[in-house]
Short mmCIF file of C-alpha atoms and ligand atoms in Angstrom, two decimals:
data_model
loop_
_atom_site.label_atom_id
_atom_site.label_comp_id
_atom_site.label_asym_id
_atom_site.label_seq_id
_atom_site.Cartn_x
_atom_site.Cartn_y
_atom_site.Cartn_z
CA UNK A 22 -85.47 -157.94 137.49
CA UNK A 23 -81.89 -156.61 138.37
CA UNK A 24 -78.90 -158.60 137.76
CA UNK A 25 -79.56 -162.13 138.03
CA UNK A 26 -76.48 -163.97 137.01
CA UNK A 27 -76.60 -166.54 134.36
CA UNK A 28 -74.94 -168.89 136.90
CA UNK A 29 -77.80 -168.42 139.27
CA UNK A 30 -78.34 -171.48 141.23
CA UNK A 31 -82.42 -172.24 141.89
CA UNK A 32 -84.13 -174.44 144.12
CA UNK A 33 -86.51 -176.94 143.31
CA UNK A 34 -88.75 -179.06 145.31
CA UNK A 35 -89.13 -182.35 143.22
CA UNK A 36 -92.69 -183.71 144.78
CA UNK A 37 -94.50 -186.59 144.69
CA UNK A 38 -97.59 -185.05 143.73
CA UNK A 39 -96.59 -181.52 143.02
CA UNK A 40 -93.22 -180.04 142.16
CA UNK A 41 -91.95 -176.32 142.58
CA UNK A 42 -89.16 -173.75 142.13
CA UNK A 43 -87.86 -170.68 143.67
CA UNK A 44 -84.87 -168.26 143.08
CA UNK A 45 -83.35 -165.83 145.01
CA UNK A 46 -83.00 -162.60 144.03
CA UNK A 47 -79.46 -160.52 144.00
CA UNK A 48 -80.98 -158.95 147.31
CA UNK A 49 -81.49 -162.00 149.10
CA UNK A 50 -85.40 -162.10 148.85
CA UNK A 51 -86.37 -165.43 147.64
CA UNK A 52 -89.11 -165.69 144.80
CA UNK A 53 -91.55 -168.78 144.14
CA UNK A 54 -91.29 -169.08 140.11
CA UNK A 55 -94.70 -169.08 138.45
CA UNK A 56 -95.42 -170.51 135.08
CA UNK A 57 -96.98 -168.68 132.65
CA UNK A 58 -100.66 -168.84 133.88
CA UNK A 59 -99.61 -167.33 137.12
CA UNK A 60 -99.44 -171.17 139.23
CA UNK A 61 -96.32 -171.70 140.96
CA UNK A 62 -96.89 -175.57 141.31
CA UNK A 63 -95.89 -178.14 138.67
CA UNK A 64 -98.21 -181.51 139.25
CA UNK A 65 -95.42 -184.23 138.99
CA UNK A 66 -97.22 -185.90 136.28
CA UNK A 67 -96.05 -187.36 132.89
CA UNK A 68 -98.10 -188.52 130.19
CA UNK A 69 -98.27 -189.07 126.26
CA UNK A 70 -101.36 -188.74 124.45
CA UNK A 71 -102.84 -190.52 121.39
CA UNK A 72 -101.03 -188.45 119.15
CA UNK A 73 -97.52 -189.37 120.54
CA UNK A 74 -97.16 -185.76 122.30
CA UNK A 75 -95.21 -185.83 125.76
CA UNK A 76 -97.17 -184.19 128.36
CA UNK A 77 -95.57 -182.85 131.76
CA UNK A 78 -97.07 -180.97 134.75
CA UNK A 79 -100.85 -179.34 134.02
CA UNK A 80 -101.31 -180.62 130.37
CA UNK A 81 -100.57 -184.26 131.83
CA UNK A 82 -103.27 -183.28 134.69
CA UNK A 83 -105.63 -182.28 132.31
CA UNK A 84 -105.91 -185.34 130.27
CA UNK A 85 -105.39 -187.91 133.05
CA UNK A 86 -108.73 -189.23 133.39
CA UNK A 87 -109.18 -189.90 130.03
CA UNK A 88 -105.78 -191.59 129.29
CA UNK A 89 -105.05 -193.23 132.97
CA UNK A 90 -102.87 -195.99 131.37
CA UNK A 91 -100.51 -193.93 129.61
CA UNK A 92 -100.12 -191.35 132.65
CA UNK A 93 -97.65 -191.59 134.79
CA UNK A 94 -97.69 -190.10 138.38
CA UNK A 95 -96.29 -190.37 141.80
CA UNK A 96 -93.18 -192.18 139.95
CA UNK A 97 -91.11 -190.63 142.84
CA UNK A 98 -92.07 -193.36 144.87
CA UNK A 99 -90.58 -195.88 142.75
CA UNK A 100 -87.07 -193.95 142.05
CA UNK A 101 -84.04 -195.98 142.99
CA UNK A 102 -85.99 -199.11 143.78
CA UNK A 103 -85.59 -202.84 142.29
CA UNK A 104 -88.54 -203.97 140.49
CA UNK A 105 -88.30 -207.08 142.74
CA UNK A 106 -89.13 -204.50 146.11
CA UNK A 107 -92.34 -205.31 147.51
CA UNK A 108 -93.35 -201.51 147.43
CA UNK A 109 -93.62 -202.24 143.54
CA UNK A 110 -96.24 -204.32 143.77
CA UNK A 111 -98.18 -202.22 146.30
CA UNK A 112 -97.49 -199.41 143.67
CA UNK A 113 -99.05 -201.37 140.80
CA UNK A 114 -102.24 -202.23 142.60
CA UNK A 115 -103.40 -198.82 142.76
CA UNK A 116 -101.86 -197.45 139.43
CA UNK A 117 -103.58 -197.49 135.89
CA UNK A 118 -100.03 -197.35 134.37
CA UNK A 119 -97.82 -200.78 133.91
CA UNK A 120 -94.79 -201.29 136.19
CA UNK A 121 -91.92 -203.53 134.48
CA UNK A 122 -88.47 -205.07 135.34
CA UNK A 123 -86.18 -203.04 133.05
CA UNK A 124 -83.03 -205.42 133.50
CA UNK A 125 -82.75 -204.69 137.17
CA UNK A 126 -84.26 -201.23 137.18
CA UNK A 127 -88.07 -200.12 137.34
CA UNK A 128 -89.27 -199.21 134.21
CA UNK A 129 -92.97 -197.94 133.38
CA UNK A 130 -94.87 -198.65 130.22
CA UNK A 131 -96.28 -195.48 128.66
CA UNK A 132 -97.96 -195.52 125.20
CA UNK A 133 -95.89 -198.66 123.80
CA UNK A 134 -92.91 -196.77 125.02
CA UNK A 135 -90.75 -197.66 128.35
CA UNK A 136 -89.25 -195.31 130.49
CA UNK A 137 -87.05 -195.70 133.34
CA UNK A 138 -87.83 -194.02 136.48
CA UNK A 139 -85.49 -191.27 136.45
CA UNK A 140 -86.10 -190.44 132.82
CA UNK A 141 -89.45 -189.32 133.77
CA UNK A 142 -88.12 -187.39 137.16
CA UNK A 143 -85.67 -185.85 134.38
CA UNK A 144 -88.94 -184.56 132.21
CA UNK A 145 -90.45 -183.26 135.03
CA UNK A 146 -87.15 -181.52 135.99
CA UNK A 147 -86.67 -180.15 132.68
CA UNK A 148 -90.67 -178.88 132.40
CA UNK A 149 -89.50 -176.56 136.18
CA UNK A 150 -86.15 -176.04 134.30
CA UNK A 151 -87.80 -174.29 131.24
CA UNK A 152 -90.59 -172.51 133.51
CA UNK A 153 -87.67 -171.04 135.64
CA UNK A 154 -86.03 -170.22 132.28
CA UNK A 155 -88.73 -168.41 131.06
CA UNK A 156 -89.24 -166.29 134.39
CA UNK A 157 -85.46 -165.73 134.34
CA UNK A 158 -85.08 -164.88 130.78
CA UNK A 159 -81.76 -167.30 130.28
CA UNK A 160 -81.43 -170.52 130.51
CA UNK A 161 -81.19 -172.13 134.22
CA UNK A 162 -78.50 -174.56 134.32
CA UNK A 163 -77.86 -174.96 138.21
CA UNK A 164 -80.05 -176.12 141.15
CA UNK A 165 -80.49 -177.43 144.35
CA UNK A 166 -82.65 -180.37 144.49
CA UNK A 167 -84.56 -181.49 147.41
CA UNK A 168 -85.54 -185.52 148.31
CA UNK A 169 -87.10 -186.81 151.35
CA UNK A 170 -85.17 -187.07 154.37
CA UNK A 171 -85.86 -190.62 154.35
CA UNK A 172 -84.21 -191.41 150.64
CA UNK A 173 -81.40 -193.69 150.66
CA UNK A 174 -78.45 -193.75 148.37
CA UNK A 175 -79.71 -195.12 145.46
CA UNK A 176 -82.36 -192.90 145.49
CA UNK A 177 -80.22 -189.80 146.19
CA UNK A 178 -77.96 -191.02 143.26
CA UNK A 179 -80.97 -191.63 140.81
CA UNK A 180 -82.23 -187.91 141.40
CA UNK A 181 -78.69 -186.96 140.43
CA UNK A 182 -78.82 -189.17 137.21
CA UNK A 183 -82.04 -187.55 136.49
CA UNK A 184 -80.20 -183.96 136.34
CA UNK A 185 -77.61 -185.15 134.57
CA UNK A 186 -79.75 -186.42 131.42
CA UNK A 187 -81.05 -183.16 130.73
CA UNK A 188 -77.95 -181.23 131.15
CA UNK A 189 -78.88 -179.56 134.34
CA UNK A 190 -76.37 -179.61 137.14
CA UNK A 191 -77.91 -180.61 140.36
CA UNK A 192 -75.26 -178.53 142.46
CA UNK A 193 -76.21 -180.16 145.68
CA UNK A 194 -79.00 -182.66 147.11
CA UNK A 195 -80.31 -181.48 150.21
CA UNK A 196 -83.14 -182.58 152.36
CA UNK A 197 -86.62 -181.56 152.38
CA UNK A 198 -87.31 -181.10 156.18
CA UNK A 199 -83.70 -179.34 156.48
CA UNK A 200 -84.69 -177.28 153.79
CA UNK A 201 -88.04 -176.01 155.06
CA UNK A 202 -86.14 -175.48 158.41
CA UNK A 203 -83.98 -172.93 156.62
CA UNK A 204 -86.88 -171.35 154.91
CA UNK A 205 -88.08 -170.72 158.31
CA UNK A 206 -84.85 -169.79 160.32
CA UNK A 207 -82.93 -168.00 157.75
CA UNK A 208 -81.92 -164.23 158.17
CA UNK A 209 -83.86 -164.41 161.70
CA UNK A 210 -80.72 -165.16 164.32
CA UNK A 211 -82.34 -167.78 165.83
CA UNK A 212 -81.98 -169.92 168.72
CA UNK A 213 -84.46 -172.72 168.46
CA UNK A 214 -84.95 -176.38 168.16
CA UNK A 215 -87.86 -176.87 165.60
CA UNK A 216 -89.44 -180.54 164.70
CA UNK A 217 -90.19 -180.45 161.00
CA UNK A 218 -93.60 -182.40 160.09
CA UNK A 219 -93.43 -182.89 156.74
CA UNK A 220 -96.32 -185.05 155.47
CA UNK A 221 -96.39 -184.48 151.70
CA UNK A 222 -98.30 -186.58 148.81
CA UNK A 223 -95.90 -189.20 149.09
CA UNK A 224 -93.74 -189.45 151.79
CA UNK A 225 -93.25 -188.26 155.32
CA UNK A 226 -90.31 -187.03 157.22
CA UNK A 227 -89.83 -185.45 160.63
CA UNK A 228 -86.43 -184.08 161.24
CA UNK A 229 -85.61 -182.31 164.59
CA UNK A 230 -83.13 -179.50 163.85
CA UNK A 231 -81.10 -176.78 166.20
CA UNK A 232 -81.02 -173.56 164.62
CA UNK A 233 -78.00 -171.37 165.74
CA UNK A 234 -78.39 -168.48 163.58
CA UNK A 235 -76.45 -169.40 160.30
CA UNK A 236 -75.86 -173.04 161.67
CA UNK A 237 -78.47 -175.45 161.08
CA UNK A 238 -77.99 -178.97 162.79
CA UNK A 239 -79.94 -182.15 162.37
CA UNK A 240 -80.36 -183.63 165.43
CA UNK A 241 -82.39 -186.70 164.28
CA UNK A 242 -84.66 -187.92 161.21
CA UNK A 243 -86.89 -190.26 160.52
CA UNK A 244 -89.54 -190.91 157.84
CA UNK A 245 -91.86 -193.25 156.05
CA UNK A 246 -91.62 -192.97 152.28
CA UNK A 247 -94.44 -194.92 151.84
CA UNK A 248 -96.86 -192.57 154.01
CA UNK A 249 -98.48 -189.10 152.15
CA UNK A 250 -101.45 -187.78 150.98
CA UNK A 251 -101.91 -190.81 148.28
CA UNK A 252 -102.58 -193.43 151.01
CA UNK A 253 -105.40 -191.08 152.71
CA UNK A 254 -106.87 -190.83 149.02
CA UNK A 255 -106.66 -194.70 148.35
CA UNK A 256 -107.93 -195.26 151.55
CA UNK A 257 -111.20 -193.08 150.49
CA UNK A 258 -111.22 -195.00 147.20
CA UNK A 259 -111.64 -198.29 148.87
CA UNK A 260 -114.45 -197.17 151.11
CA UNK A 261 -116.28 -195.88 147.76
CA UNK A 262 -115.81 -199.30 146.33
CA UNK A 263 -116.96 -201.14 149.00
CA UNK A 264 -120.37 -199.28 149.14
CA UNK A 265 -120.91 -199.42 145.52
CA UNK A 266 -120.11 -203.44 145.82
CA UNK A 267 -122.49 -203.49 148.45
CA UNK A 268 -125.06 -201.28 146.85
CA UNK A 269 -124.81 -202.84 143.22
CA UNK A 270 -122.86 -206.02 143.73
CA UNK A 271 -120.24 -204.46 141.28
CA UNK A 272 -116.77 -204.40 141.35
CA UNK A 273 -115.37 -200.70 139.98
CA UNK A 274 -112.02 -201.53 140.51
CA UNK A 275 -111.29 -203.11 136.98
CA UNK A 276 -112.19 -200.15 135.08
CA UNK A 277 -109.50 -197.95 134.89
CA UNK A 278 -111.28 -194.75 134.16
CA UNK A 279 -113.84 -195.27 137.05
CA UNK A 280 -111.07 -195.46 139.22
CA UNK A 281 -109.62 -192.07 137.83
CA UNK A 282 -112.78 -190.55 138.40
CA UNK A 283 -113.01 -191.92 141.86
CA UNK A 284 -109.60 -191.20 142.54
CA UNK A 285 -109.58 -187.95 141.66
CA UNK A 286 -113.00 -187.20 143.59
CA UNK A 287 -111.54 -189.09 146.60
CA UNK A 288 -108.63 -186.19 146.70
CA UNK A 289 -110.70 -183.74 146.27
CA UNK A 290 -113.61 -185.06 148.76
CA UNK A 291 -110.45 -185.39 151.32
CA UNK A 292 -109.24 -181.73 150.83
CA UNK A 293 -112.81 -180.39 151.44
CA UNK A 294 -113.38 -182.41 154.88
CA UNK A 295 -110.34 -180.21 155.62
CA UNK A 296 -112.63 -177.43 155.92
CA UNK A 297 -116.03 -178.82 156.07
CA UNK A 298 -117.59 -181.43 158.26
CA UNK A 299 -119.60 -183.44 155.79
CA UNK A 300 -119.59 -183.31 151.95
CA UNK A 301 -121.58 -185.37 149.04
CA UNK A 302 -119.40 -187.74 147.10
CA UNK A 303 -121.19 -187.85 143.70
CA UNK A 304 -120.19 -189.54 140.20
CA UNK A 305 -123.15 -189.45 137.61
CA UNK A 306 -123.04 -192.38 135.10
CA UNK A 307 -119.71 -194.52 136.87
CA UNK A 308 -121.01 -197.31 135.08
CA UNK A 309 -123.61 -199.73 133.23
CA UNK A 310 -125.50 -202.85 134.50
CA UNK A 311 -125.09 -205.46 132.00
CA UNK A 312 -128.45 -204.45 130.55
CA UNK A 313 -127.46 -201.49 129.83
CA UNK A 314 -128.74 -199.30 132.65
CA UNK A 315 -126.35 -196.54 133.86
CA UNK A 316 -125.31 -196.22 137.49
CA UNK A 317 -124.31 -193.38 139.48
CA UNK A 318 -122.10 -193.24 142.69
CA UNK A 319 -123.93 -191.28 145.03
CA UNK A 320 -122.78 -191.12 148.76
CA UNK A 321 -122.16 -188.33 151.61
CA UNK A 322 -118.86 -188.39 153.11
CA UNK A 323 -118.08 -186.83 157.06
CA UNK A 324 -114.93 -186.01 158.57
CA UNK A 325 -115.33 -187.83 161.21
CA UNK A 326 -115.62 -191.16 158.88
CA UNK A 327 -112.59 -190.02 157.04
CA UNK A 328 -110.52 -189.33 160.58
CA UNK A 329 -111.73 -192.95 161.62
CA UNK A 330 -110.72 -194.59 158.66
CA UNK A 331 -106.91 -192.48 158.12
CA UNK A 332 -106.47 -193.47 161.98
CA UNK A 333 -103.86 -195.98 161.30
CA UNK A 334 -101.95 -193.41 159.02
CA UNK A 335 -101.97 -190.62 161.50
CA UNK A 336 -100.53 -193.22 163.91
CA UNK A 337 -97.84 -194.40 162.25
CA UNK A 338 -96.65 -191.02 161.24
CA UNK A 339 -97.12 -190.03 164.92
CA UNK A 340 -94.84 -193.39 166.23
CA UNK A 341 -92.22 -192.12 163.87
CA UNK A 342 -92.24 -188.79 165.60
CA UNK A 343 -91.95 -190.73 168.62
CA UNK A 344 -88.90 -192.60 167.72
CA UNK A 345 -87.40 -189.46 166.30
CA UNK A 346 -87.48 -187.68 169.71
CA UNK A 347 -85.77 -190.92 171.40
CA UNK A 348 -83.33 -191.14 169.35
CA UNK A 349 -82.33 -187.12 169.63
CA UNK A 350 -82.88 -187.75 173.51
CA UNK A 351 -85.36 -184.99 173.80
CA UNK A 352 -88.74 -184.69 175.52
CA UNK A 353 -91.84 -182.55 174.09
CA UNK A 354 -90.66 -179.84 176.07
CA UNK A 355 -87.60 -179.18 174.55
CA UNK A 356 -89.07 -178.67 171.20
CA UNK A 357 -89.59 -174.76 170.60
CA UNK A 358 -91.77 -175.09 167.05
CA UNK A 359 -93.81 -177.77 165.36
CA UNK A 360 -93.64 -176.96 161.98
CA UNK A 361 -96.10 -178.01 159.37
CA UNK A 362 -94.80 -178.89 156.10
CA UNK A 363 -96.33 -180.49 152.94
CA UNK A 364 -100.26 -180.08 152.12
CA UNK A 365 -101.32 -183.17 154.13
CA UNK A 366 -100.62 -181.38 157.22
CA UNK A 367 -103.32 -179.25 156.54
CA UNK A 368 -105.63 -181.93 157.58
CA UNK A 369 -107.21 -181.19 161.19
CA UNK A 370 -106.72 -184.32 162.84
CA UNK A 371 -103.10 -184.09 162.36
CA UNK A 372 -102.84 -180.65 163.84
CA UNK A 373 -104.82 -181.52 166.55
CA UNK A 374 -102.76 -184.91 167.65
CA UNK A 375 -99.61 -182.73 167.26
CA UNK A 376 -101.13 -180.42 169.53
CA UNK A 377 -101.85 -182.96 172.05
CA UNK A 378 -98.61 -184.26 171.74
CA UNK A 379 -96.39 -181.12 172.50
CA UNK A 380 -98.72 -179.05 174.25
CA UNK A 381 -99.40 -176.36 171.98
CA UNK A 382 -100.41 -175.77 168.19
CA UNK A 383 -98.22 -176.43 165.86
CA UNK A 384 -96.62 -173.24 163.89
CA UNK A 385 -97.90 -172.24 160.62
CA UNK A 386 -94.55 -170.09 160.39
CA UNK A 387 -93.91 -171.39 156.86
CA UNK A 388 -96.04 -171.94 153.81
CA UNK A 389 -96.37 -175.61 153.80
CA UNK A 390 -96.68 -175.67 149.63
CA UNK A 391 -93.67 -173.81 149.38
CA UNK A 392 -91.16 -173.69 152.19
CA UNK A 393 -89.19 -176.77 150.48
CA UNK A 394 -88.35 -174.85 147.58
CA UNK A 395 -87.90 -171.47 149.32
CA UNK A 396 -85.19 -173.17 151.50
CA UNK A 397 -83.34 -174.75 148.15
CA UNK A 398 -83.36 -171.56 146.72
CA UNK A 399 -81.80 -169.83 149.60
CA UNK A 400 -79.25 -172.75 150.09
CA UNK A 401 -78.63 -172.54 146.24
CA UNK A 402 -77.85 -168.35 147.32
CA UNK A 403 -75.65 -169.07 149.86
CA UNK A 404 -73.65 -171.47 147.32
CA UNK A 405 -73.50 -168.64 144.93
CA UNK A 406 -69.89 -166.72 144.94
CA UNK A 407 -71.43 -163.37 144.69
CA UNK A 408 -73.68 -164.16 147.46
CA UNK A 409 -73.23 -163.29 151.26
CA UNK A 410 -75.24 -165.65 153.04
CA UNK A 411 -72.97 -168.20 154.79
CA UNK A 412 -74.97 -171.35 155.82
CA UNK A 413 -74.00 -174.28 157.70
CA UNK A 414 -75.66 -177.44 157.08
CA UNK A 415 -75.09 -180.51 159.51
CA UNK A 416 -77.27 -183.16 158.33
CA UNK A 417 -77.63 -187.02 159.22
CA UNK A 418 -78.22 -190.30 157.50
CA UNK A 419 -81.74 -191.53 157.73
CA UNK A 420 -80.91 -195.19 158.28
CA UNK A 421 -77.75 -197.61 158.97
CA UNK A 422 -75.09 -198.13 156.34
CA UNK A 423 -73.31 -201.76 156.94
CA UNK A 424 -72.32 -205.00 154.89
CA UNK A 425 -73.92 -208.09 154.90
CA UNK A 426 -71.85 -210.29 157.27
CA UNK A 427 -71.71 -214.21 158.43
CA UNK A 428 -75.18 -215.52 158.56
CA UNK A 429 -76.76 -212.44 156.62
CA UNK A 430 -76.62 -210.05 159.47
CA UNK A 431 -76.55 -206.57 159.21
CA UNK A 432 -72.94 -205.34 160.48
CA UNK A 433 -73.71 -201.32 160.72
CA UNK A 434 -71.36 -199.28 159.87
CA UNK A 435 -72.72 -195.59 159.85
CA UNK A 436 -75.67 -195.75 162.46
CA UNK A 437 -78.74 -194.19 161.40
CA UNK A 438 -78.36 -190.41 162.51
CA UNK A 439 -74.40 -190.57 161.93
CA UNK A 440 -73.72 -186.95 160.97
CA UNK A 441 -72.72 -186.12 157.46
CA UNK A 442 -70.40 -185.94 155.69
CA UNK A 443 -68.80 -189.00 157.48
CA UNK A 444 -66.37 -191.66 157.09
CA UNK A 445 -65.27 -194.53 158.45
CA UNK A 446 -62.69 -197.43 158.00
CA UNK A 447 -63.09 -200.96 158.55
CA UNK A 448 -60.41 -203.63 158.53
CA UNK A 449 -61.20 -206.44 156.24
CA UNK A 450 -58.98 -209.69 154.78
CA UNK A 451 -59.10 -212.77 152.77
CA UNK A 452 -60.94 -215.64 153.79
CA UNK A 453 -59.36 -218.03 151.22
CA UNK A 454 -55.73 -218.78 150.28
CA UNK A 455 -54.86 -216.96 147.15
CA UNK A 456 -57.95 -215.03 147.08
CA UNK A 457 -57.80 -212.26 144.53
CA UNK A 458 -61.04 -210.50 144.79
CA UNK A 459 -62.88 -209.45 147.92
CA UNK A 460 -66.71 -208.60 147.37
CA UNK A 461 -68.99 -207.33 149.93
CA UNK A 462 -72.65 -206.57 149.76
CA UNK A 463 -73.65 -202.79 151.09
CA UNK A 464 -77.11 -202.23 152.40
CA UNK A 465 -78.92 -199.26 154.07
CA UNK A 466 -81.60 -199.73 156.32
CA UNK A 467 -82.12 -200.70 160.28
CA UNK A 468 -83.48 -204.08 160.18
CA UNK A 469 -80.90 -206.58 161.54
CA UNK A 470 -80.73 -208.83 158.35
CA UNK A 471 -79.06 -207.19 155.61
CA UNK A 472 -81.55 -208.91 153.09
CA UNK A 473 -84.30 -206.60 154.57
CA UNK A 474 -82.64 -203.76 153.95
CA UNK A 475 -82.00 -201.88 150.48
CA UNK A 476 -78.99 -203.53 148.68
CA UNK A 477 -77.19 -200.49 147.39
CA UNK A 478 -74.76 -202.39 145.58
CA UNK A 479 -71.98 -205.12 145.50
CA UNK A 480 -68.46 -203.96 145.94
CA UNK A 481 -65.76 -205.97 144.40
CA UNK A 482 -62.33 -204.87 145.12
CA UNK A 483 -59.87 -206.81 142.66
CA UNK A 484 -56.26 -207.21 142.74
CA UNK A 485 -55.99 -208.62 146.15
CA UNK A 486 -52.59 -209.67 146.70
CA UNK A 487 -52.27 -213.75 146.74
CA UNK A 488 -51.85 -214.52 150.29
CA UNK A 489 -52.79 -217.95 152.96
CA UNK A 490 -55.79 -216.98 154.44
CA UNK A 491 -56.39 -214.17 156.61
CA UNK A 492 -52.83 -212.66 156.29
CA UNK A 493 -54.24 -209.85 153.69
CA UNK A 494 -54.55 -206.58 155.46
CA UNK A 495 -57.36 -204.64 153.81
CA UNK A 496 -59.19 -201.05 154.82
CA UNK A 497 -62.38 -200.26 153.33
CA UNK A 498 -63.28 -197.01 153.82
CA UNK A 499 -66.93 -195.93 153.54
CA UNK A 500 -67.32 -191.96 152.94
CA UNK A 501 -70.55 -190.59 153.09
CA UNK A 502 -70.41 -186.85 151.48
CA UNK A 503 -73.12 -184.10 152.65
CA UNK A 504 -75.90 -185.18 150.30
CA UNK A 505 -75.74 -188.50 151.39
CA UNK A 506 -74.22 -190.40 148.88
CA UNK A 507 -72.01 -192.94 149.80
CA UNK A 508 -68.54 -193.93 148.33
CA UNK A 509 -66.31 -197.32 148.82
CA UNK A 510 -62.74 -197.85 148.39
CA UNK A 511 -60.02 -200.39 149.62
CA UNK A 512 -56.49 -200.09 149.86
CA UNK A 513 -53.84 -202.86 151.35
CA UNK A 514 -52.58 -201.91 154.20
CA UNK A 515 -48.87 -203.17 153.82
CA UNK A 516 -48.65 -202.19 150.24
CA UNK A 517 -50.34 -198.86 150.54
CA UNK A 518 -51.86 -199.59 147.21
CA UNK A 519 -55.38 -198.40 146.54
CA UNK A 520 -58.10 -200.85 144.87
CA UNK A 521 -59.98 -200.41 142.27
CA UNK A 522 -63.56 -200.17 143.40
CA UNK A 523 -66.21 -201.41 141.06
CA UNK A 524 -69.77 -200.61 141.91
CA UNK A 525 -72.57 -202.82 140.65
CA UNK A 526 -76.11 -202.69 141.71
CA UNK A 527 -77.19 -206.31 141.69
CA UNK A 528 -80.82 -207.84 142.56
CA UNK A 529 -80.95 -210.25 145.08
N1 LIG B 26 -106.53 -178.81 152.48
C1 LIG B 26 -105.65 -180.09 152.47
N2 LIG B 26 -106.37 -181.02 153.15
C2 LIG B 26 -105.89 -182.52 153.49
N3 LIG B 26 -105.11 -182.91 152.63
C3 LIG B 26 -104.45 -181.92 151.49
C4 LIG B 26 -105.05 -180.62 151.32
N4 LIG B 26 -104.33 -179.52 150.39
C5 LIG B 26 -103.39 -180.44 149.98
N5 LIG B 26 -103.50 -181.83 150.53
C6 LIG B 26 -102.89 -183.17 150.08
O1 LIG B 26 -101.42 -182.76 150.19
C7 LIG B 26 -100.89 -183.39 149.26
C8 LIG B 26 -99.76 -182.73 148.54
O2 LIG B 26 -98.98 -182.11 149.34
P1 LIG B 26 -97.49 -181.75 148.72
O3 LIG B 26 -97.78 -180.88 147.30
O4 LIG B 26 -96.96 -181.29 149.86
O5 LIG B 26 -96.50 -183.11 148.65
P2 LIG B 26 -95.42 -183.40 147.70
O6 LIG B 26 -94.43 -182.42 147.76
O7 LIG B 26 -95.69 -183.13 146.33
O8 LIG B 26 -94.94 -184.86 147.89
P3 LIG B 26 -93.84 -185.21 148.99
O9 LIG B 26 -93.50 -184.18 149.55
O10 LIG B 26 -94.55 -186.59 149.37
O11 LIG B 26 -92.70 -185.72 147.92
C9 LIG B 26 -101.68 -184.10 148.57
O12 LIG B 26 -102.01 -185.84 148.86
C10 LIG B 26 -103.03 -183.43 148.97
O13 LIG B 26 -104.33 -184.11 148.59
MG1 LIG B 27 -93.03 -182.15 149.38
#
């Protein structure tokens, strides 16, 4: 390979189930980075074996069935979340590893040790970095990392923190569907409006993006960070458990090894049913009866049954598509291409539903597993001093940002789909005579009640001038940068004094 600079910026797609990296070569061509075995995908799995060895990727996946309690997977669903978040319970219900409260942060138990979620992401990032370094012939130090468009500020910050932990400079966070649009549109001199339908292992994103040659403008985005292939698998798992219970009167859900075998086969069966209409579902000796008789699982599943069982999930995704079109003020006829991204979009019923809605089959213009990493690498390349590629990304925030007002209402400061970067100033005052500090709680989400949204933090402005109530004139400034990350500051409008801002993520 010729003249790759040591300050090259690689692109990393940090997926819920699979991660992948790519790099632009000096001629602007993008290469997916393979591991030594030639495989481009690093499973986003971390484990510790009985001997205390830390395993990441394929190595971790290989021993998963035998060591389910110490194998951490799909941890992206937990990043940047509070341990009291109700989604934590729902993840715990289907995960064999233990989720704990690590003092305001989610912690994961693994072989008697405890990891914060971003520490697990850091290990996956480190693995990808090492694979990339191997490929490049020098240590990769800088990356553009993608996140779901529907990630909030806290989740974005956690990904940056993961990079910092391993000394990987995350030069820029960009949104996964936006990255996919780059993979599709860069270098083609397009004038098109595309809808990116990105259904991966853990999350669903939909973005409408206008491409004008090198300008990529997101008109609206939406999604669900709890809708992905894992949920399709789970539906099949439940179906199989019920069938076994009906036949043998036994509940397998409390047996982690049996569950792991069922989960693995459920995913493989789901994938097979994308190309076949009926497949067997058999696991020999899944358990034993009380009197020592071995029992096996022996079923057949059809595509039609899978489609019926998962119809509510598909409906949820399509409803999001409608909302995003409404937010953008567009009708199906205004969309030039519907682009499929993410492994789960290979399911035929999803392609059929989109074809019906948009009156033409979705485009296969990008590789559903690689587009996000490719787009991130292209963006990384455009940020390098030595490149002649100049790209303009105009993105938006996925959910409103606001503060808690009287009665617990959400006072929206920046509405959903507000373009970024963005800044908005708000006047504020003291509510009590002589008040010296002003605290506000900042939330992100679209619910009218602040508490039902995600708490980003409590911001306290110290050093308010002692005055009678209502006399201090403060100006609070909310700034969201190009990465969708928020900073809040405040100043006294009479003295011009800038005030210290402390950010604390507290638990409600
Ligand atoms: N042929 C197929 N039919 C149905 N589902 C499939 C097929 N191939 C892969 N999948 C599913 O796609 C999912 C993985 O997709 P992908 O690799 O795009 O996700 P990810 O990038 O890890 O997750 P995310 O983008 O949500 O963080 C898995 O749930 C997998 O079972
Ligand atoms: Mg993905």
